[in-house]
Amino acid sequence: SKVITIIRDITERKKTEQAIQESEEQYRTLIEAAEDAIFLVEAGEGNIVDANKKAGELMGMDVAGIRGLHFSGLYPKGEAKFYSDIFNDFIRKGTRKKIEGYIENKEGRKIPVQISSSVFDLKGKKVVLCIFRDITELKAVEMALRKDRAGLAKVVGEQEEIIGRTKKELQDAKRLSDIGVLATTVAH
């Protein structure tokens, strides 16, 4: 009976290990399939404990090189304190947060991103899940629209000026016409 108990214990352990492995594979598949950069940051120390392939692409780094970095290393030089204050405030409140900001990739290029974050417990530690969406194209469209709006406003302003001059010329012509009619009437 002791042998049966040991076999049963080993069988249960193997099933549990297999379930854990399948769960980890599902997690990795979901994270790697994401279209956005995902960083998992340990809340206390601020170190990145995991990142997906898109995070590596966004940063221009190997994912292994991202793990262990302090999250402030993601942001442009001189702006780390600004983002650190937001990060720490966010952790204190523990609410979901969505902000726009910039990251600085390995080549030193500033990339506009929308950052979504949420705090949760993982294996007894507080962690922050940060999702960075590259909004470079969105910013380019916004800038083009702003430029088009400014150009349109200029054209409208010019057209209003032309219409104003034309109205004045018409009023002057009518006044001269009225004077001509009056002069003709007086002459008769």
PDB file of N, CA and C in Angstrom, residues 166-180:
ATOM      1  N   THR A 166     -14.461  92.523 -52.360  1.00  0.00           N
ATOM      2  CA  THR A 166     -15.449  92.485 -53.433  1.00  0.00           C
ATOM      3  C   THR A 166     -16.747  93.173 -52.991  1.00  0.00           C
ATOM      4  N   LYS A 167     -17.172  92.936 -51.757  1.00  0.00           N
ATOM      5  CA  LYS A 167     -18.385  93.598 -51.221  1.00  0.00           C
ATOM      6  C   LYS A 167     -18.211  95.110 -51.242  1.00  0.00           C
ATOM      7  N   LYS A 168     -17.031  95.575 -50.798  1.00  0.00           N
ATOM      8  CA  LYS A 168     -16.769  97.016 -50.759  1.00  0.00           C
ATOM      9  C   LYS A 168     -16.790  97.593 -52.163  1.00  0.00           C
ATOM     10  N   GLU A 169     -16.178  96.877 -53.121  1.00  0.00           N
ATOM     11  CA  GLU A 169     -16.168  97.347 -54.508  1.00  0.00           C
ATOM     12  C   GLU A 169     -17.582  97.415 -55.061  1.00  0.00           C
ATOM     13  N   LEU A 170     -18.418  96.413 -54.721  1.00  0.00           N
ATOM     14  CA  LEU A 170     -19.812  96.415 -55.175  1.00  0.00           C
ATOM     15  C   LEU A 170     -20.585  97.581 -54.560  1.00  0.00           C
ATOM     16  N   GLN A 171     -20.330  97.834 -53.271  1.00  0.00           N
ATOM     17  CA  GLN A 171     -21.012  98.957 -52.605  1.00  0.00           C
ATOM     18  C   GLN A 171     -20.585 100.282 -53.248  1.00  0.00           C
ATOM     19  N   ASP A 172     -19.285 100.428 -53.544  1.00  0.00           N
ATOM     20  CA  ASP A 172     -18.780 101.636 -54.188  1.00  0.00           C
ATOM     21  C   ASP A 172     -19.393 101.803 -55.572  1.00  0.00           C
ATOM     22  N   ALA A 173     -19.483 100.693 -56.316  1.00  0.00           N
ATOM     23  CA  ALA A 173     -20.070 100.745 -57.659  1.00  0.00           C
ATOM     24  C   ALA A 173     -21.540 101.122 -57.589  1.00  0.00           C
ATOM     25  N   LYS A 174     -22.265 100.596 -56.613  1.00  0.00           N
ATOM     26  CA  LYS A 174     -23.691 100.931 -56.457  1.00  0.00           C
ATOM     27  C   LYS A 174     -23.838 102.408 -56.113  1.00  0.00           C
ATOM     28  N   ARG A 175     -22.977 102.883 -55.233  1.00  0.00           N
ATOM     29  CA  ARG A 175     -23.027 104.292 -54.843  1.00  0.00           C
ATOM     30  C   ARG A 175     -22.776 105.187 -56.079  1.00  0.00           C
ATOM     31  N   LEU A 176     -21.779 104.830 -56.890  1.00  0.00           N
ATOM     32  CA  LEU A 176     -21.496 105.603 -58.113  1.00  0.00           C
ATOM     33  C   LEU A 176     -22.665 105.524 -59.082  1.00  0.00           C
ATOM     34  N   SER A 177     -23.281 104.358 -59.164  1.00  0.00           N
ATOM     35  CA  SER A 177     -24.443 104.192 -60.033  1.00  0.00           C
ATOM     36  C   SER A 177     -25.588 105.061 -59.556  1.00  0.00           C
ATOM     37  N   ASP A 178     -25.816 105.070 -58.240  1.00  0.00           N
ATOM     38  CA  ASP A 178     -26.886 105.913 -57.671  1.00  0.00           C
ATOM     39  C   ASP A 178     -26.609 107.388 -57.947  1.00  0.00           C
ATOM     40  N   ILE A 179     -25.333 107.812 -57.828  1.00  0.00           N
ATOM     41  CA  ILE A 179     -24.964 109.209 -58.104  1.00  0.00           C
ATOM     42  C   ILE A 179     -25.225 109.524 -59.573  1.00  0.00           C
ATOM     43  N   GLY A 180     -24.900 108.555 -60.467  1.00  0.00           N
ATOM     44  CA  GLY A 180     -25.145 108.739 -61.913  1.00  0.00           C
ATOM     45  C   GLY A 180     -26.610 108.909 -62.204  1.00  0.00           C
TER      46      GLY A 180
END
